[in-house]
């Protein structure tokens, strides 16, 4: 499992998605990953989503059925932004950032050290499902947009359920809404650019899923899947990231970086006209581009589904 984003949305609008879905055949630009470039991009994306992720973690901590959280597994942790947040929200817990990429785990260690969390923070290089038996027990398993990188999602959920201590919870971040950063009509090209990019991303996502080892199609009724693996559904909530125009400098930089990445990975799934419009949007000299537009914003919803072991 190479999710690393762990904490984006499963559309190409999150840079995490651009990395995490790098399962394709040779020649896909998403498979030629420069972690010195993508690592900071993943961190920036997760940091911008800090408020909704903290709201989600505090929702879990405040539930009447919440267990005493002594050990947390962050599956597909990437650079550890959410792992560290979970360590802050659950101050008595050991948090284990689990990922398949050493370069990202190094970033997670550095972040925990900077935040003074090293005494309760561990990293584990692991590839799922092969390494399930190495993960150990947990009171909370956070799977942030990582389950869909495993071919047999039902079996993976059963694996998570088997790791939970009595009363423990799986927090599954899946679904939500595609990120929006531009108006429907931006004044150049055909209106609806981001909707068409979303459709291209959905095609790419389905291709990624079909190429995973042991891929099985599942109806994405997460409550039903929790029940099927012996967990009790504990509710679903969505958390909003809403950064209206005009964006701050860092948020605008993130939008530019993420759309640059999408332009690369969606490739020929986009029409020639839309590709040309994206080239204009990414040109820092173009007055209609992302660097100068006053209408650039950042709006997304992350959905969290909870299942508890009795």
Short mmCIF file of C-alpha atoms in Angstrom, two decimals:
data_model
loop_
_atom_site.label_atom_id
_atom_site.label_comp_id
_atom_site.label_asym_id
_atom_site.label_seq_id
_atom_site.Cartn_x
_atom_site.Cartn_y
_atom_site.Cartn_z
CA UNK A 1 0.00 0.00 0.00
CA UNK A 2 1.48 3.27 -1.07
CA UNK A 3 -1.11 5.76 0.01
CA UNK A 4 1.03 8.50 1.54
CA UNK A 5 -1.38 11.05 0.94
CA UNK A 6 -3.19 9.51 3.17
CA UNK A 7 -5.17 12.51 3.79
CA UNK A 8 -6.41 13.89 0.61
CA UNK A 9 -9.46 13.15 -1.47
CA UNK A 10 -9.58 10.41 -4.03
CA UNK A 11 -9.83 12.83 -6.90
CA UNK A 12 -6.79 14.12 -8.72
CA UNK A 13 -7.32 17.48 -7.12
CA UNK A 14 -5.31 16.48 -4.10
CA UNK A 15 -1.57 16.17 -4.73
CA UNK A 16 -1.66 13.27 -2.34
CA UNK A 17 -3.93 11.50 -4.79
CA UNK A 18 -1.53 12.23 -7.59
CA UNK A 19 1.17 10.37 -5.72
CA UNK A 20 -0.89 7.73 -4.06
CA UNK A 21 -2.43 6.46 -7.24
CA UNK A 22 0.93 5.80 -8.85
CA UNK A 23 0.19 2.16 -9.52
CA UNK A 24 0.01 2.31 -13.29
CA UNK A 25 2.22 0.84 -15.96
CA UNK A 26 5.59 2.25 -17.02
CA UNK A 27 5.66 5.66 -18.59
CA UNK A 28 3.07 7.15 -16.26
CA UNK A 29 4.57 10.41 -14.97
CA UNK A 30 3.03 9.69 -11.58
CA UNK A 31 5.41 6.75 -11.13
CA UNK A 32 8.55 8.88 -11.46
CA UNK A 33 8.37 10.44 -8.05
CA UNK A 34 10.79 13.04 -6.73
CA UNK A 35 10.14 12.98 -2.99
CA UNK A 36 12.07 16.19 -2.43
CA UNK A 37 9.39 17.87 -4.54
CA UNK A 38 6.30 15.84 -3.66
CA UNK A 39 7.00 15.46 0.08
CA UNK A 40 6.58 19.18 0.80
CA UNK A 41 3.51 19.26 -1.44
CA UNK A 42 1.89 16.46 0.56
CA UNK A 43 2.72 18.26 3.80
CA UNK A 44 1.26 21.50 2.52
CA UNK A 45 -1.96 19.79 1.42
CA UNK A 46 -2.41 18.14 4.82
CA UNK A 47 -1.55 21.35 6.69
CA UNK A 48 -4.17 23.29 4.73
CA UNK A 49 -6.68 20.62 5.79
CA UNK A 50 -5.58 20.85 9.41
CA UNK A 51 -8.83 22.35 10.69
CA UNK A 52 -11.18 19.69 9.24
CA UNK A 53 -8.83 16.90 10.27
CA UNK A 54 -8.62 18.22 13.82
CA UNK A 55 -12.41 18.58 13.93
CA UNK A 56 -12.72 14.95 12.85
CA UNK A 57 -10.23 13.75 15.47
CA UNK A 58 -11.98 15.71 18.24
CA UNK A 59 -15.34 14.31 17.11
CA UNK A 60 -13.93 10.81 17.59
CA UNK A 61 -12.40 11.70 20.97
CA UNK A 62 -15.70 13.16 22.21
CA UNK A 63 -17.99 10.26 21.33
CA UNK A 64 -19.77 8.61 24.29
CA UNK A 65 -18.49 5.26 23.02
CA UNK A 66 -14.89 6.46 22.58
CA UNK A 67 -12.36 4.08 24.12
CA UNK A 68 -9.34 5.14 26.10
CA UNK A 69 -6.89 5.63 23.26
CA UNK A 70 -3.46 4.26 24.15
CA UNK A 71 -2.21 3.33 20.67
CA UNK A 72 -3.05 4.82 17.28
CA UNK A 73 -2.15 3.46 13.84
CA UNK A 74 -2.16 6.04 11.03
CA UNK A 75 -2.35 3.88 7.90
CA UNK A 76 -0.81 5.52 4.83
CA UNK A 77 0.55 8.33 6.96
CA UNK A 78 2.73 10.02 4.36
CA UNK A 79 4.76 12.87 5.89
CA UNK A 80 3.01 12.55 9.25
CA UNK A 81 0.96 15.74 9.45
CA UNK A 82 -2.19 13.94 10.57
CA UNK A 83 -0.18 11.47 12.66
CA UNK A 84 1.16 14.38 14.72
CA UNK A 85 -2.28 15.94 14.94
CA UNK A 86 -3.64 12.64 16.32
CA UNK A 87 -0.82 12.61 18.89
CA UNK A 88 -1.92 16.08 20.04
CA UNK A 89 -5.63 15.20 20.21
CA UNK A 90 -4.92 11.91 22.07
CA UNK A 91 -2.19 13.02 24.52
CA UNK A 92 -1.89 9.64 26.27
CA UNK A 93 -1.48 7.61 23.10
CA UNK A 94 1.50 6.22 21.26
CA UNK A 95 1.02 7.08 17.57
CA UNK A 96 2.51 4.91 14.84
CA UNK A 97 2.83 6.42 11.36
CA UNK A 98 2.59 3.51 8.91
CA UNK A 99 3.71 4.00 5.32
CA UNK A 100 5.58 2.24 2.52
CA UNK A 101 7.94 5.10 1.65
CA UNK A 102 11.02 5.71 3.85
CA UNK A 103 11.47 9.29 2.59
CA UNK A 104 8.01 10.23 3.84
CA UNK A 105 8.51 8.46 7.16
CA UNK A 106 11.69 10.49 7.63
CA UNK A 107 9.64 13.65 7.17
CA UNK A 108 7.15 12.33 9.73
CA UNK A 109 9.94 11.72 12.28
CA UNK A 110 11.32 15.22 11.71
CA UNK A 111 7.89 16.75 12.18
CA UNK A 112 7.27 14.86 15.43
CA UNK A 113 10.67 15.98 16.71
CA UNK A 114 9.94 19.64 15.88
CA UNK A 115 6.62 19.42 17.71
CA UNK A 116 8.07 17.75 20.79
CA UNK A 117 6.16 14.49 20.22
CA UNK A 118 9.04 12.08 19.71
CA UNK A 119 8.53 10.27 23.00
CA UNK A 120 5.11 9.02 21.85
CA UNK A 121 5.71 8.84 18.11
CA UNK A 122 6.94 5.93 16.03
CA UNK A 123 7.19 5.17 12.34
CA UNK A 124 6.80 1.81 10.64
CA UNK A 125 7.69 1.01 7.06
CA UNK A 126 5.06 -1.48 5.94
CA UNK A 127 3.35 -2.63 2.76
CA UNK A 128 -0.23 -3.79 3.18
CA UNK A 129 -1.79 -6.30 3.09
CA UNK A 130 1.45 -8.30 3.42
CA UNK A 131 2.52 -6.65 6.68
CA UNK A 132 -0.74 -6.67 8.64
CA UNK A 133 0.75 -9.02 11.23
CA UNK A 134 3.51 -6.49 12.03
CA UNK A 135 1.20 -3.62 12.95
CA UNK A 136 0.13 -4.71 16.44
CA UNK A 137 -3.00 -3.83 18.41
CA UNK A 138 -4.61 -0.40 18.41
CA UNK A 139 -7.43 1.54 20.00
CA UNK A 140 -7.79 3.80 16.96
CA UNK A 141 -6.93 3.05 13.34
CA UNK A 142 -7.01 6.11 11.08
CA UNK A 143 -7.13 5.13 7.39
CA UNK A 144 -7.00 8.40 5.49
CA UNK A 145 -7.77 7.69 1.83
CA UNK A 146 -5.61 4.59 2.05
CA UNK A 147 -8.15 1.74 1.94
CA UNK A 148 -8.89 2.29 -1.74
CA UNK A 149 -5.23 1.53 -2.53
CA UNK A 150 -5.76 -2.08 -1.42
CA UNK A 151 -7.27 -4.43 -3.97
CA UNK A 152 -9.56 -6.32 -1.57
CA UNK A 153 -11.06 -3.56 0.58
CA UNK A 154 -13.33 -5.91 2.54
CA UNK A 155 -10.39 -8.12 3.50
CA UNK A 156 -8.38 -5.05 4.50
CA UNK A 157 -11.21 -3.81 6.73
CA UNK A 158 -11.34 -7.27 8.31
CA UNK A 159 -7.61 -6.94 8.89
CA UNK A 160 -8.13 -3.60 10.63
CA UNK A 161 -10.95 -5.08 12.72
CA UNK A 162 -8.64 -7.87 13.84
CA UNK A 163 -6.11 -5.32 15.15
CA UNK A 164 -8.60 -3.40 17.29
CA UNK A 165 -8.75 -3.82 21.02
CA UNK A 166 -12.26 -4.15 22.49
CA UNK A 167 -14.04 -0.82 22.08
CA UNK A 168 -11.51 0.30 19.48
CA UNK A 169 -12.45 2.34 16.41
CA UNK A 170 -11.60 2.42 12.72
CA UNK A 171 -11.82 5.94 11.25
CA UNK A 172 -12.12 5.55 7.51
CA UNK A 173 -11.61 8.72 5.45
CA UNK A 174 -13.21 7.94 2.08
CA UNK A 175 -15.47 9.88 -0.23
CA UNK A 176 -16.40 13.46 0.42
CA UNK A 177 -16.59 15.94 -2.45
CA UNK A 178 -14.14 16.86 -5.21
CA UNK A 179 -12.03 19.89 -4.47
CA UNK A 180 -13.06 23.13 -6.20
CA UNK A 181 -10.64 25.97 -6.82
CA UNK A 182 -12.12 27.89 -9.73
CA UNK A 183 -15.53 29.21 -10.81
CA UNK A 184 -17.50 27.14 -13.32
CA UNK A 185 -16.82 29.76 -16.00
CA UNK A 186 -13.31 31.19 -15.80
CA UNK A 187 -13.64 33.29 -18.95
CA UNK A 188 -11.31 31.16 -21.10
CA UNK A 189 -12.08 27.82 -22.71
CA UNK A 190 -15.33 25.93 -22.27
CA UNK A 191 -17.05 26.42 -18.89
CA UNK A 192 -16.86 23.49 -16.46
CA UNK A 193 -13.12 22.78 -16.60
CA UNK A 194 -12.86 21.35 -13.08
CA UNK A 195 -15.89 19.10 -13.60
CA UNK A 196 -14.21 17.61 -16.68
CA UNK A 197 -10.95 17.24 -14.76
CA UNK A 198 -12.94 15.40 -12.11
CA UNK A 199 -14.36 13.04 -14.72
CA UNK A 200 -10.85 12.36 -16.05
CA UNK A 201 -9.69 11.72 -12.49
CA UNK A 202 -12.54 9.27 -11.93
CA UNK A 203 -11.47 7.36 -15.04
CA UNK A 204 -7.90 7.29 -13.81
CA UNK A 205 -9.01 6.22 -10.34
CA UNK A 206 -11.01 3.30 -11.77
CA UNK A 207 -7.99 2.29 -13.86
CA UNK A 208 -5.81 2.41 -10.74
CA UNK A 209 -8.27 0.24 -8.81
CA UNK A 210 -8.46 -2.34 -11.60
CA UNK A 211 -4.67 -2.72 -11.68
CA UNK A 212 -4.24 -3.37 -7.96
CA UNK A 213 -3.24 -6.92 -6.92
CA UNK A 214 -6.32 -8.91 -5.96
CA UNK A 215 -8.67 -6.11 -6.96
CA UNK A 216 -12.31 -6.76 -6.09
CA UNK A 217 -15.23 -4.48 -6.76
CA UNK A 218 -17.19 -3.41 -3.67
CA UNK A 219 -20.30 -1.32 -3.28
CA UNK A 220 -18.97 1.61 -1.28
CA UNK A 221 -21.53 1.31 1.50
CA UNK A 222 -19.01 1.67 4.28
CA UNK A 223 -21.49 1.03 7.10
CA UNK A 224 -22.48 -2.26 5.45
CA UNK A 225 -18.82 -3.20 5.01
CA UNK A 226 -18.12 -2.42 8.66
CA UNK A 227 -20.99 -4.72 9.63
CA UNK A 228 -19.74 -7.43 7.28
CA UNK A 229 -16.36 -7.57 9.06
CA UNK A 230 -17.85 -7.53 12.56
CA UNK A 231 -17.65 -3.83 13.40
CA UNK A 232 -20.51 -1.67 14.63
CA UNK A 233 -21.08 1.47 12.51
CA UNK A 234 -20.69 4.56 14.71
CA UNK A 235 -21.72 7.27 12.28
CA UNK A 236 -20.49 9.34 9.37
CA UNK A 237 -19.64 13.04 9.25
CA UNK A 238 -18.15 15.37 6.67
CA UNK A 239 -15.74 18.17 7.50
CA UNK A 240 -15.37 21.27 5.37
CA UNK A 241 -12.28 23.06 4.12
CA UNK A 242 -13.48 26.49 2.98
CA UNK A 243 -10.83 29.02 1.99
CA UNK A 244 -12.64 31.69 -0.05
CA UNK A 245 -11.05 34.12 -2.47
CA UNK A 246 -8.76 35.92 -2.16
CA UNK A 247 -6.42 33.15 -1.08
CA UNK A 248 -3.36 33.58 1.09
CA UNK A 249 0.00 33.18 -0.61
CA UNK A 250 0.63 29.64 0.71
CA UNK A 251 -2.87 28.47 -0.26
CA UNK A 252 -2.49 29.93 -3.76
CA UNK A 253 0.92 28.28 -4.09
CA UNK A 254 -0.70 24.99 -3.15
CA UNK A 255 -3.41 25.41 -5.78
CA UNK A 256 -0.78 26.10 -8.44
CA UNK A 257 1.31 23.09 -7.37
CA UNK A 258 -1.66 20.72 -7.22
CA UNK A 259 -3.05 21.75 -10.62
CA UNK A 260 0.45 21.45 -12.08
CA UNK A 261 0.58 17.88 -10.79
CA UNK A 262 -2.88 17.10 -12.18
CA UNK A 263 -1.91 18.47 -15.58
CA UNK A 264 0.93 15.94 -15.59
CA UNK A 265 -0.91 12.86 -14.37
CA UNK A 266 -4.19 13.27 -16.26
CA UNK A 267 -2.33 13.67 -19.54
CA UNK A 268 -4.28 12.42 -22.54
CA UNK A 269 -7.44 11.94 -20.47
CA UNK A 270 -7.96 15.68 -21.02
CA UNK A 271 -9.01 17.23 -24.31
CA UNK A 272 -6.54 19.32 -26.27
CA UNK A 273 -8.61 22.43 -25.51
CA UNK A 274 -8.66 21.78 -21.76
CA UNK A 275 -4.92 21.04 -21.78
CA UNK A 276 -4.30 24.34 -23.53
CA UNK A 277 -6.42 26.18 -20.94
CA UNK A 278 -4.46 24.52 -18.14
CA UNK A 279 -1.22 25.62 -19.76
CA UNK A 280 -2.50 29.20 -19.67
CA UNK A 281 -3.64 28.86 -16.07
CA UNK A 282 -0.20 27.62 -15.06
CA UNK A 283 1.73 30.31 -16.93
CA UNK A 284 2.91 32.86 -14.33
CA UNK A 285 3.03 35.54 -17.05
CA UNK A 286 -0.59 35.08 -18.14
CA UNK A 287 -2.93 37.62 -16.47
CA UNK A 288 -5.71 34.97 -16.61
CA UNK A 289 -3.48 32.45 -14.83
CA UNK A 290 -3.67 31.05 -11.31
CA UNK A 291 -0.85 33.28 -10.10
CA UNK A 292 -2.94 36.41 -10.69
CA UNK A 293 -6.64 35.49 -10.71
CA UNK A 294 -8.65 37.07 -7.87
CA UNK A 295 -11.27 34.27 -7.96
CA UNK A 296 -9.05 31.31 -6.97
CA UNK A 297 -10.37 29.58 -3.84
CA UNK A 298 -10.15 26.23 -2.07
CA UNK A 299 -13.28 24.28 -1.12
CA UNK A 300 -13.45 20.59 -0.22
CA UNK A 301 -15.29 18.16 2.04
CA UNK A 302 -13.67 15.16 3.74
CA UNK A 303 -15.97 12.37 4.91
CA UNK A 304 -15.12 10.15 7.89
CA UNK A 305 -16.88 6.83 8.59
CA UNK A 306 -16.49 5.17 12.00
CA UNK A 307 -16.74 1.51 12.94
CA UNK A 308 -16.24 0.16 16.48
CA UNK A 309 -15.28 -3.24 17.78
CA UNK A 310 -17.58 -4.38 20.62
#
